[in-house]
PDB file of C-alpha atoms and ligand atoms in Angstrom:
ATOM      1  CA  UNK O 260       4.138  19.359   6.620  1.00  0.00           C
ATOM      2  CA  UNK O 261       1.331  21.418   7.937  1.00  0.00           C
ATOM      3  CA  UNK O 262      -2.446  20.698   8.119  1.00  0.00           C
ATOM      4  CA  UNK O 263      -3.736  23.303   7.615  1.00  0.00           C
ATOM      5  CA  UNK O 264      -7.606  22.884   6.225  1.00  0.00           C
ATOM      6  CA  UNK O 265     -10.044  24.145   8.553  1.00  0.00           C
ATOM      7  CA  UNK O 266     -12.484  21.093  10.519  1.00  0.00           C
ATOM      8  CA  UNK O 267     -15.251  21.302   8.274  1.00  0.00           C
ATOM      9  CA  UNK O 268     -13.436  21.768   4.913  1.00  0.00           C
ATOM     10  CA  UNK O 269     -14.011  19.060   2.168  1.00  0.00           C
ATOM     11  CA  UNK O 270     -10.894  18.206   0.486  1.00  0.00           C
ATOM     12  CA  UNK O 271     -11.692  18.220  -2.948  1.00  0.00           C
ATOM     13  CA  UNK O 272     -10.537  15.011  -4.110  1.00  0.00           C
ATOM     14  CA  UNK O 273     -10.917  12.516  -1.348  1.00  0.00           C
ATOM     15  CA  UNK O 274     -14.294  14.666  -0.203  1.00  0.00           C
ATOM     16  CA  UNK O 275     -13.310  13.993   3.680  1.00  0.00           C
ATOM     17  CA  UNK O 276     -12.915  16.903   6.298  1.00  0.00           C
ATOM     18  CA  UNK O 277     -11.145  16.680   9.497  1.00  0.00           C
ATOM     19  CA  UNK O 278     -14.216  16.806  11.654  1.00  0.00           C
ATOM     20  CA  UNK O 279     -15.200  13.201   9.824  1.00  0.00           C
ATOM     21  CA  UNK O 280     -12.456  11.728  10.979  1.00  0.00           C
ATOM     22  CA  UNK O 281     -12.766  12.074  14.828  1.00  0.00           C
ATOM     23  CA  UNK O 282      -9.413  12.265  15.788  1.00  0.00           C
ATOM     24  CA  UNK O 283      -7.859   9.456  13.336  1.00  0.00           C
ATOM     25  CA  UNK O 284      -4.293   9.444  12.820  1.00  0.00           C
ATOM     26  CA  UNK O 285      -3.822   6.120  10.951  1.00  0.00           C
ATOM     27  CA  UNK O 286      -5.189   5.733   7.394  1.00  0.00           C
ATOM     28  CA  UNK O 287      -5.394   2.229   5.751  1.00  0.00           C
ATOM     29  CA  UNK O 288      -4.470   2.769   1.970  1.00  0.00           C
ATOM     30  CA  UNK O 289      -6.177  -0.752  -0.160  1.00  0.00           C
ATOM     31  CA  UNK O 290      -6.237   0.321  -3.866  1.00  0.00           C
ATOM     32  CA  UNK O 291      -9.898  -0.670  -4.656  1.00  0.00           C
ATOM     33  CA  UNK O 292     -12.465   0.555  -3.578  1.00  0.00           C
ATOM     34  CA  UNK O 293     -14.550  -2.456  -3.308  1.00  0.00           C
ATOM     35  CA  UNK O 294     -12.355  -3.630  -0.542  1.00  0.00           C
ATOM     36  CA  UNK O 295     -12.658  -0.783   1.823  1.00  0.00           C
ATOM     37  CA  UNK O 296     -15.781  -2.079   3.782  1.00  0.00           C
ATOM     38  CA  UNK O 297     -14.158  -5.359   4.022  1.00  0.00           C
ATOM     39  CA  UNK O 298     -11.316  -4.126   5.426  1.00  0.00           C
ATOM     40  CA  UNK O 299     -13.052  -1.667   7.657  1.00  0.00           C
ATOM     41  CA  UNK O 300     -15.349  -3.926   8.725  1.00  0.00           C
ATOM     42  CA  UNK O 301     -12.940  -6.477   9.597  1.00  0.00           C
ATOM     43  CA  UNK O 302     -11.268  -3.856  12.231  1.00  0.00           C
ATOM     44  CA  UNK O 303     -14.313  -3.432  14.379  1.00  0.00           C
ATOM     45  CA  UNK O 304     -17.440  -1.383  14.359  1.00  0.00           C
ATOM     46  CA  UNK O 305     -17.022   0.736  11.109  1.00  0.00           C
ATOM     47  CA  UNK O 306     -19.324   3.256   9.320  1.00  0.00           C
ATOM     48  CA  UNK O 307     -19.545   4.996   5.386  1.00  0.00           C
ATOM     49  CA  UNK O 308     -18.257   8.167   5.203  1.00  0.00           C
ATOM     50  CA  UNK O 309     -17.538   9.341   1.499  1.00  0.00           C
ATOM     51  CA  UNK O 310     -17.363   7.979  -2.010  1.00  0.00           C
ATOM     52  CA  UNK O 311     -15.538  10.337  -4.193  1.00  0.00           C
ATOM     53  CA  UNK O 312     -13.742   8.830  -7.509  1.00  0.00           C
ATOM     54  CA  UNK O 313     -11.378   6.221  -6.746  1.00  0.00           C
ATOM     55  CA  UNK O 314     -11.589   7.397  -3.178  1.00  0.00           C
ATOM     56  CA  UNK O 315     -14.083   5.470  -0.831  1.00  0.00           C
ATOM     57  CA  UNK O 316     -13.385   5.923   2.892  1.00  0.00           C
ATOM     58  CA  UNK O 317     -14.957   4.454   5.734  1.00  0.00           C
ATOM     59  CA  UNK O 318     -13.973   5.405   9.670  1.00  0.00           C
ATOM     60  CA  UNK O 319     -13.407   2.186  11.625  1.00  0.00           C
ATOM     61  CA  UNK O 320     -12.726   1.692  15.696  1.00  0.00           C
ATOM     62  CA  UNK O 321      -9.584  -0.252  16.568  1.00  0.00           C
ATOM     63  CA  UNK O 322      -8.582  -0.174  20.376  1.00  0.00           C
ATOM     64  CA  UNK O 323     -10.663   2.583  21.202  1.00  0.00           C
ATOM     65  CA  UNK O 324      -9.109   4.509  18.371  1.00  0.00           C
ATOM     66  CA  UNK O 325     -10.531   5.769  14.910  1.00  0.00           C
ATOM     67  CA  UNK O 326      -8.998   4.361  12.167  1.00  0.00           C
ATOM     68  CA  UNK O 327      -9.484   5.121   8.732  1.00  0.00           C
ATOM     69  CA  UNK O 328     -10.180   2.821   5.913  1.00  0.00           C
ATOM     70  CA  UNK O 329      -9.641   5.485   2.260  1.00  0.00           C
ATOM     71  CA  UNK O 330      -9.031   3.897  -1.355  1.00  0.00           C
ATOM     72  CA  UNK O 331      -6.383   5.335  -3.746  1.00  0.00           C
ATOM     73  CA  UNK O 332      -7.040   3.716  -6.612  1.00  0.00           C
ATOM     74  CA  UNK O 333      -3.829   2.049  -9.032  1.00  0.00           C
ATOM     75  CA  UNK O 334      -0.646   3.872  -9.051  1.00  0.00           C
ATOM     76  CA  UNK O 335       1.267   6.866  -7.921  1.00  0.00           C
ATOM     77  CA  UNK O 336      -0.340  10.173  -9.031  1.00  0.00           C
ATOM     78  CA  UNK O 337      -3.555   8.813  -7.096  1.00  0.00           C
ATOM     79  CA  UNK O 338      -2.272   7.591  -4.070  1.00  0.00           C
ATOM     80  CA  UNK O 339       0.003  10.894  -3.591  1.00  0.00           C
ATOM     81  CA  UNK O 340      -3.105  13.037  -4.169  1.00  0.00           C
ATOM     82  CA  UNK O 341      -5.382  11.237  -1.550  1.00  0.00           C
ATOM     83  CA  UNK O 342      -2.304  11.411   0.566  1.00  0.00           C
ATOM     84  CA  UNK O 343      -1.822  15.319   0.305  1.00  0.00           C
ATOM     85  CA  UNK O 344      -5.320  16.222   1.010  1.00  0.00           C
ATOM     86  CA  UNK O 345      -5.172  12.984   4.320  1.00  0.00           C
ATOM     87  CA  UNK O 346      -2.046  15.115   5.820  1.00  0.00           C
ATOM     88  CA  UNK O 347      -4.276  18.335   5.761  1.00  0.00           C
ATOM     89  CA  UNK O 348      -6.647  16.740   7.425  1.00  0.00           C
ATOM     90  CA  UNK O 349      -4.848  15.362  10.110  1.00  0.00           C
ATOM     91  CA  UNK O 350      -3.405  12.080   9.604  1.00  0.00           C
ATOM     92  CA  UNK O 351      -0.145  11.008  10.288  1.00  0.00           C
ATOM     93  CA  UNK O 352       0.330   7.494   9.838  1.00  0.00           C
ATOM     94  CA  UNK O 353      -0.448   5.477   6.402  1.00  0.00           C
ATOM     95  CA  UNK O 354      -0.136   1.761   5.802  1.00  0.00           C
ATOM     96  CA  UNK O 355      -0.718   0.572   2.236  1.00  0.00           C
ATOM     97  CA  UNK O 356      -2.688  -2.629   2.104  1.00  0.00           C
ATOM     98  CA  UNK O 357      -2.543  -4.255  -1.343  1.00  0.00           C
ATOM     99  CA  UNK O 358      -1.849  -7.085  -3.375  1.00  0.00           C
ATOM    100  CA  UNK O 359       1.302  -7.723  -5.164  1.00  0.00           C
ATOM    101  CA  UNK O 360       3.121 -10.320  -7.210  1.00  0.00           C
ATOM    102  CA  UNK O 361       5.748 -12.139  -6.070  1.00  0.00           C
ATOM    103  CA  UNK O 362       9.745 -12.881  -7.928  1.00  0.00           C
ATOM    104  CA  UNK O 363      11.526 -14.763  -5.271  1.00  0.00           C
ATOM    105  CA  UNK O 364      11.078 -18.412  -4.847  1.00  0.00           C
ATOM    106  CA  UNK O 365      10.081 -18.277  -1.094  1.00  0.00           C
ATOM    107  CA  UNK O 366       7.667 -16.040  -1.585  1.00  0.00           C
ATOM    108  CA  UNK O 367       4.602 -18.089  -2.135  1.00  0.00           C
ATOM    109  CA  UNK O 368       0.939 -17.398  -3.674  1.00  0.00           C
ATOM    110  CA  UNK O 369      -1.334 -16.404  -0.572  1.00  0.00           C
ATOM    111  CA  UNK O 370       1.278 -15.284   1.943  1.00  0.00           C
ATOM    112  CA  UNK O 371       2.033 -11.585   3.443  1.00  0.00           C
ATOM    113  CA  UNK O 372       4.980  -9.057   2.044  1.00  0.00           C
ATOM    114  CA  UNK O 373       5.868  -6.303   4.042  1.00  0.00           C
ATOM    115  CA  UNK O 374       7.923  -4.070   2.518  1.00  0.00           C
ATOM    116  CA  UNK O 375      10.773  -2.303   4.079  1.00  0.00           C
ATOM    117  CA  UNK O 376      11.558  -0.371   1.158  1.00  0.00           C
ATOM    118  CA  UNK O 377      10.532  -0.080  -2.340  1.00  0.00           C
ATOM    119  CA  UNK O 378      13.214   0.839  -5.514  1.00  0.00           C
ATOM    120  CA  UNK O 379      11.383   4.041  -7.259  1.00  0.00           C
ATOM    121  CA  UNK O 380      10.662   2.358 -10.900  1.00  0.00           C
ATOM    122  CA  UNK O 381       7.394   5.027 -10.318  1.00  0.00           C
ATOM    123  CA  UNK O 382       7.366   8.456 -11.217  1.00  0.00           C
ATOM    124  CA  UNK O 383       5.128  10.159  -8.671  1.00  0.00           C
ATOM    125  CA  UNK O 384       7.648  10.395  -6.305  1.00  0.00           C
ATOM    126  CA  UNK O 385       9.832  12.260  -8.173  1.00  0.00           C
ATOM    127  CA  UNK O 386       7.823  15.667  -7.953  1.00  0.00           C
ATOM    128  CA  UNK O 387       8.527  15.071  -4.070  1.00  0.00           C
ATOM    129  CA  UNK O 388      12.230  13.710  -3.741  1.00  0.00           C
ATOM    130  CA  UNK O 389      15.081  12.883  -6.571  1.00  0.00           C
ATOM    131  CA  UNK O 390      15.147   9.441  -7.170  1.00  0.00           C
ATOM    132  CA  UNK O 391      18.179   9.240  -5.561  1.00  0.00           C
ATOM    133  CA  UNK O 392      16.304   9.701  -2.113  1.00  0.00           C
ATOM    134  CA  UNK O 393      15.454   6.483  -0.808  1.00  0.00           C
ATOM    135  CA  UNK O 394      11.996   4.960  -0.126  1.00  0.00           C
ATOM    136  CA  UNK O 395      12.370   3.594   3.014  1.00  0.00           C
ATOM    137  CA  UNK O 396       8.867   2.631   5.373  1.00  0.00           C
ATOM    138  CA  UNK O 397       8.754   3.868   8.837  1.00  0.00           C
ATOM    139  CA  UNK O 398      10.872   1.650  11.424  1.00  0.00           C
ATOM    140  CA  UNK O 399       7.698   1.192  14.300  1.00  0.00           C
ATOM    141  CA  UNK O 400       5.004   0.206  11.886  1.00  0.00           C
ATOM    142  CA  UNK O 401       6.949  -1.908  10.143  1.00  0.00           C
ATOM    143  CA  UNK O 402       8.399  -4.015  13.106  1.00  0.00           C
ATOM    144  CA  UNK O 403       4.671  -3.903  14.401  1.00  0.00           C
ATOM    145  CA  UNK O 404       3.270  -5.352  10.790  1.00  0.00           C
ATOM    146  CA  UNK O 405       6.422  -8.128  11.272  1.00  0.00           C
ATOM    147  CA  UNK O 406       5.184  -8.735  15.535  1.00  0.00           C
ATOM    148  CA  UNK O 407       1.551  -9.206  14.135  1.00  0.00           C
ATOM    149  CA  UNK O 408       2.621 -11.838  11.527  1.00  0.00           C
ATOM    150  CA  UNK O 409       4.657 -13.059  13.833  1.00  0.00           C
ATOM    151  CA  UNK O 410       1.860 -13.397  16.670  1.00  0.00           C
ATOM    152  CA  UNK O 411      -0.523 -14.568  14.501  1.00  0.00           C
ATOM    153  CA  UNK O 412       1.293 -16.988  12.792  1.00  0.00           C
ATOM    154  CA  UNK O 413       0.971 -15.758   9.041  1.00  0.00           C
ATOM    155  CA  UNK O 414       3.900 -17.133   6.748  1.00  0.00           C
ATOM    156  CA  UNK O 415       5.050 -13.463   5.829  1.00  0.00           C
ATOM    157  CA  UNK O 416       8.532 -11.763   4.599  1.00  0.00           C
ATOM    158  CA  UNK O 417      10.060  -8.721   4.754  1.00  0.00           C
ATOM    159  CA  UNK O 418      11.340  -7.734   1.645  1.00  0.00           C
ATOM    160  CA  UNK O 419      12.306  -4.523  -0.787  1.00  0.00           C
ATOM    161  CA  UNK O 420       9.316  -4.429  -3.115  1.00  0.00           C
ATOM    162  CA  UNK O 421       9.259  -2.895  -6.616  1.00  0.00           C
ATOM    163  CA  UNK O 422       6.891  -0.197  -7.519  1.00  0.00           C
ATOM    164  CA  UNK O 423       6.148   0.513 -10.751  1.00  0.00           C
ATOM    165  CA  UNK O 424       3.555   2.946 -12.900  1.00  0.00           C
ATOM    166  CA  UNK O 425       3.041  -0.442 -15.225  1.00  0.00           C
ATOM    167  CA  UNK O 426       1.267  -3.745 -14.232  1.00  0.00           C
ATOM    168  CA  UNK O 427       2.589  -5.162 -17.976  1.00  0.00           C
ATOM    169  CA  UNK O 428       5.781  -3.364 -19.541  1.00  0.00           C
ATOM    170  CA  UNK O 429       7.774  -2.567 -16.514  1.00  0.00           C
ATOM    171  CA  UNK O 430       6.773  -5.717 -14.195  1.00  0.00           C
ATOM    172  CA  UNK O 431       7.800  -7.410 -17.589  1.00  0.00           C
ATOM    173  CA  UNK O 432       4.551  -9.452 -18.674  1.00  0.00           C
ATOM    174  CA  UNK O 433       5.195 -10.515 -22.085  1.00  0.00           C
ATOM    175  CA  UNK O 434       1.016 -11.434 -22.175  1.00  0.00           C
ATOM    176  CA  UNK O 435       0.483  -7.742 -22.668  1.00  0.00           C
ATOM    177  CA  UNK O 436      -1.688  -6.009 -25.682  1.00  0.00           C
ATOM    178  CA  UNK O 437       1.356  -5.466 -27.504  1.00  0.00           C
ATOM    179  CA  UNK O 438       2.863  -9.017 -27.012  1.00  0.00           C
ATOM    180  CA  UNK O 439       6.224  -6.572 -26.679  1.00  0.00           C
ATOM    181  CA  UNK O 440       8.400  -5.028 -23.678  1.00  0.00           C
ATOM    182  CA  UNK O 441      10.879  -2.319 -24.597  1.00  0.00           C
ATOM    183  CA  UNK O 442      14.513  -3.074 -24.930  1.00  0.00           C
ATOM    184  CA  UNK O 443      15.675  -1.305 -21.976  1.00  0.00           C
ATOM    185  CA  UNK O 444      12.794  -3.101 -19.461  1.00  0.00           C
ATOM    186  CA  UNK O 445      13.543  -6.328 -21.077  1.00  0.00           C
ATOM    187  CA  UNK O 446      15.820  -8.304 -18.337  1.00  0.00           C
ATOM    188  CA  UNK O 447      15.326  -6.074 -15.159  1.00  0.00           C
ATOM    189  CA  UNK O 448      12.652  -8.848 -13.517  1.00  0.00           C
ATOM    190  CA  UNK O 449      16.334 -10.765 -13.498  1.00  0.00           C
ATOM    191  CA  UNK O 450      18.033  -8.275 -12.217  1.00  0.00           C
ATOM    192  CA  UNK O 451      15.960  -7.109  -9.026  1.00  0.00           C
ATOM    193  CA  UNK O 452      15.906 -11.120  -8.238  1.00  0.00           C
ATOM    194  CA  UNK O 453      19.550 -11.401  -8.006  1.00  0.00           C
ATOM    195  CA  UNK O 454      19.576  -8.441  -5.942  1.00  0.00           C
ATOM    196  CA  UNK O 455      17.370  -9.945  -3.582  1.00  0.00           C
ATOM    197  CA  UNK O 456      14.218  -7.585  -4.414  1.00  0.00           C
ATOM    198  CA  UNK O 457      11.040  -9.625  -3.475  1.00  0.00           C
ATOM    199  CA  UNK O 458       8.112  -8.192  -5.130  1.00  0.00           C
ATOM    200  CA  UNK O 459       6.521  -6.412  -7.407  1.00  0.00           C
ATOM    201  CA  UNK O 460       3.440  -3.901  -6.902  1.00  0.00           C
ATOM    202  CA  UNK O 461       2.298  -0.439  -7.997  1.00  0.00           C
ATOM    203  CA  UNK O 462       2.367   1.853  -4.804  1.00  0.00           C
ATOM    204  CA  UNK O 463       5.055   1.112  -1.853  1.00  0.00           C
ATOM    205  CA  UNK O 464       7.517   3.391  -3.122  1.00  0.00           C
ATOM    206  CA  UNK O 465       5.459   6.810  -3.152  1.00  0.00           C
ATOM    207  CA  UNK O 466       3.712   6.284  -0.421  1.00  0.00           C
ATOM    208  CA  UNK O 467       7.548   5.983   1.649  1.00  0.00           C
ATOM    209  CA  UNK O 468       8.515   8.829   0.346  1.00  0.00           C
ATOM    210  CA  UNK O 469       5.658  11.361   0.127  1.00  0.00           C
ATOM    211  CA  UNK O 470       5.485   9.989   4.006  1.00  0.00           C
ATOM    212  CA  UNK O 471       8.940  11.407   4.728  1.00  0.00           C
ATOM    213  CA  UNK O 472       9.032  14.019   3.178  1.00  0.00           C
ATOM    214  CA  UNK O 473       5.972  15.389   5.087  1.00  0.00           C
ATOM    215  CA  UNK O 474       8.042  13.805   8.285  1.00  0.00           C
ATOM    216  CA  UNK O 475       5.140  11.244   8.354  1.00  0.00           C
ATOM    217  CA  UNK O 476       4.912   7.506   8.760  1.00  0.00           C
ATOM    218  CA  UNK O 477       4.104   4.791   6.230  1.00  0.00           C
ATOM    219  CA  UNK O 478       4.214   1.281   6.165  1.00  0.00           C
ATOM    220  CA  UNK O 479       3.187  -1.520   3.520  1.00  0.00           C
ATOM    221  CA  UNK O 480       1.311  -4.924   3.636  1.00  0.00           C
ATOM    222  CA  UNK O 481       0.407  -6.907   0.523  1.00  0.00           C
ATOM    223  CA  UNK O 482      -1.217 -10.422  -0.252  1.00  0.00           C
ATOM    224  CA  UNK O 483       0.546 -12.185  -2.508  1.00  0.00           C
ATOM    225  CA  UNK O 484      -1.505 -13.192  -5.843  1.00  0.00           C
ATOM    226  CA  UNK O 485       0.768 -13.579  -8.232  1.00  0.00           C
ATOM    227  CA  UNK O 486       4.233 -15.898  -8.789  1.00  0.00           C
ATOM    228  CA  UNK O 487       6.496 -14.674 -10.995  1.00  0.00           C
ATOM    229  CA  UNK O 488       9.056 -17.218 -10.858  1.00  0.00           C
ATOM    230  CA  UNK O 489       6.455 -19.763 -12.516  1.00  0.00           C
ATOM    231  CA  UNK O 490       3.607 -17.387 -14.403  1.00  0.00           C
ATOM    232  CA  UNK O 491       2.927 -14.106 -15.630  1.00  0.00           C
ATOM    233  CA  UNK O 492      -0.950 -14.425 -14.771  1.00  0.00           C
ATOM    234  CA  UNK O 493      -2.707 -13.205 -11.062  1.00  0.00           C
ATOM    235  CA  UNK O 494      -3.474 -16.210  -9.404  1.00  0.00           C
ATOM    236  CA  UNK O 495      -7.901 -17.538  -8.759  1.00  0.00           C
ATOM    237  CA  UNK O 496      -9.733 -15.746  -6.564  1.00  0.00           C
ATOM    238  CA  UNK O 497      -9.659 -17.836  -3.629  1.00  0.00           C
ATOM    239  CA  UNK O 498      -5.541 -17.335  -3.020  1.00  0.00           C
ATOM    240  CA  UNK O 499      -6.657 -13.281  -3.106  1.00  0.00           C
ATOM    241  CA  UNK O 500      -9.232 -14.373  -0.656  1.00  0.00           C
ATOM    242  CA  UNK O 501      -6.929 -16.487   1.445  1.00  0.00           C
ATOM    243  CA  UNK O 502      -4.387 -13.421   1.711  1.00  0.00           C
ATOM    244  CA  UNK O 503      -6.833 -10.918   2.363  1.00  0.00           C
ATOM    245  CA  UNK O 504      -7.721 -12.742   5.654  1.00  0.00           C
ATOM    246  CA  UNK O 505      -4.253 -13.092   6.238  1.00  0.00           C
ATOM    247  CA  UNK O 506      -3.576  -9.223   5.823  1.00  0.00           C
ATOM    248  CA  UNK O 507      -6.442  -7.768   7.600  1.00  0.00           C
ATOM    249  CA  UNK O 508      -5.649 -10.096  10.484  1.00  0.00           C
ATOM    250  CA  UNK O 509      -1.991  -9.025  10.748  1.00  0.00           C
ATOM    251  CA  UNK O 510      -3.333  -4.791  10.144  1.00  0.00           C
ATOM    252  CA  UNK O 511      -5.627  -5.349  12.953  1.00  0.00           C
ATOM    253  CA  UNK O 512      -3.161  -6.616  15.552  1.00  0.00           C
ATOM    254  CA  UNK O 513      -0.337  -3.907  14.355  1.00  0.00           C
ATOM    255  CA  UNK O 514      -3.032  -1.169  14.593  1.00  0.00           C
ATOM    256  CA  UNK O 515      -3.245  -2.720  18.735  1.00  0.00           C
ATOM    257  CA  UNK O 516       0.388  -2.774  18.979  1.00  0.00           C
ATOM    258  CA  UNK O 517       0.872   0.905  17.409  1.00  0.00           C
ATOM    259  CA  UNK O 518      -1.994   2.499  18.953  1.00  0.00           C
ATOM    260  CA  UNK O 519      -1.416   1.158  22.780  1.00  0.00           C
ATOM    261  CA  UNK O 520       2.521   2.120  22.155  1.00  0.00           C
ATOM    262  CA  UNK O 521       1.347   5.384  22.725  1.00  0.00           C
TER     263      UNK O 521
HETATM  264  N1  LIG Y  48       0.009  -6.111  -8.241  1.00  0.00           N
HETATM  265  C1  LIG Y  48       1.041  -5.850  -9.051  1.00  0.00           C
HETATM  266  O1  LIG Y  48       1.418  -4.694  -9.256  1.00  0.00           O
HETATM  267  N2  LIG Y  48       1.650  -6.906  -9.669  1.00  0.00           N
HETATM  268  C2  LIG Y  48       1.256  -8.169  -9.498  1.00  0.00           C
HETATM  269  O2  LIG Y  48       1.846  -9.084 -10.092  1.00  0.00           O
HETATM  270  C3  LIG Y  48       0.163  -8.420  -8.645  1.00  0.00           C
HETATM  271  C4  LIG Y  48      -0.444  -7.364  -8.020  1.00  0.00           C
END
């Protein structure tokens, strides 16, 4: 994949140019945009740069480095569309940041996932790849994501994560509106546990393979708040808040890792 856009153009979505981002090649993808600053802040010296619908970005320094901090929003469609206009701009390396819920019994409420693939229950990626493609996460990123755990002591896993376009029908929450999941969703939660799947969340899968398809690199970390093997519901507050430190610890010291590897 090309970039192409010239230094000052505005992309139109994620209203960023390529002169804003002073060199950046890594992009931090949290869904909401009320975490960005957080995030960014939590890397190092960090400043605004742009607030466009779901997207809010800020530019952060990590090692010397500019790193930077975007939204996507929930989902697919969004995160491939902030990821199309990032490429044309220049960056080359994405790790999702997110929150997730988790359907294996070792996977605990407040602890790190980092996926090493995701199984395409989404259907964004399927304008970029058939679904028979797989949506695998880089090999360096990931194995940096798993050193910085590692290093910093987080209790993490690396796992295959679901992504779907549904937080209730397809992740199989029976507390939804309708009180009702189709027939043919009805038993799959089952089904990914026996095959050793470990999560589910909303994103993992197209940004793996939008990434390789453009022969770029993505990774994914997400906080556990929610245990599926004992409750539908998304845990209190404080076990988002305990994973989010836990996260943006382990991001920081695999950004150090990646960006001195170079
Ligand atoms: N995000 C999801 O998609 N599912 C969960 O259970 C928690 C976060």
């Amino acid at each position: 994949m090309k970039n192409y856009a010239a230094a000052d153009e505005i992309m139109y979505h994620i209203g960023l140019s390529k002169e804003m981002l002073k060199g950046a090649k890594y992009a931090l993808l949290p869904g909401d945009p009320g975490r960005v600053e957080g995030l960014a802040k939590a890397l190092g010296e960090a400043e605004f740069l742009a607030s466009h619908r779901e997207y809010t970005s800020y530019l952060a320094e990590v090692a010397g480095h500019s790193v930077l901090v975007v939204s996507t929003g929930m989902g697919g469609p969004s995160v491939a569309i902030g990821m199309e206009e990032l490429a044309r701009i220049g960056i080359e390396n994405f790790i999702r940041v997110g929150t997730t819920g988790s359907i294996q019994e070792e996977l605990n409420l407040g602890d790190v996932l980092i996926s090493k693939a995701a199984v395409r229950l989404e259907g964004a990626s399927r304008a970029y790849a058939p679904v028979e493609y797989p949506a695998v996460a880089d090999l360096d990123i990931t194995f940096a994501l798993r050193e910085a755990a590692i290093e910093l002591d987080v209790p993490h896993m690396l796992g295959i994560s679901a992504s779907t376009d549904t937080f209730w029908p397809q992740q199989e929450r029976y507390d939804s509106f309708t009180g009702y999941v189709l027939k043919d969703l009805q038993g799959k939660l089952k089904e990914y546990q026996a095959l050793g799947v470990t999560n589910y969340e909303m994103e993992a899968a197209t940004v793996f393979v939008v990434a390789e398809v453009f022969g770029l690199r993505a990774g994914a970390i997400c906080g556990v708040i929610a245990k599926r093997t004992s409750s539908e519901a998304v845990a209190p507050k404080e076990v988002y808040r305990l994973s989010e430190k836990r996260f943006q610890a382990v991001v920081k010291k695999a950004l150090e890792i990646l960006l001195s590897s170079k």
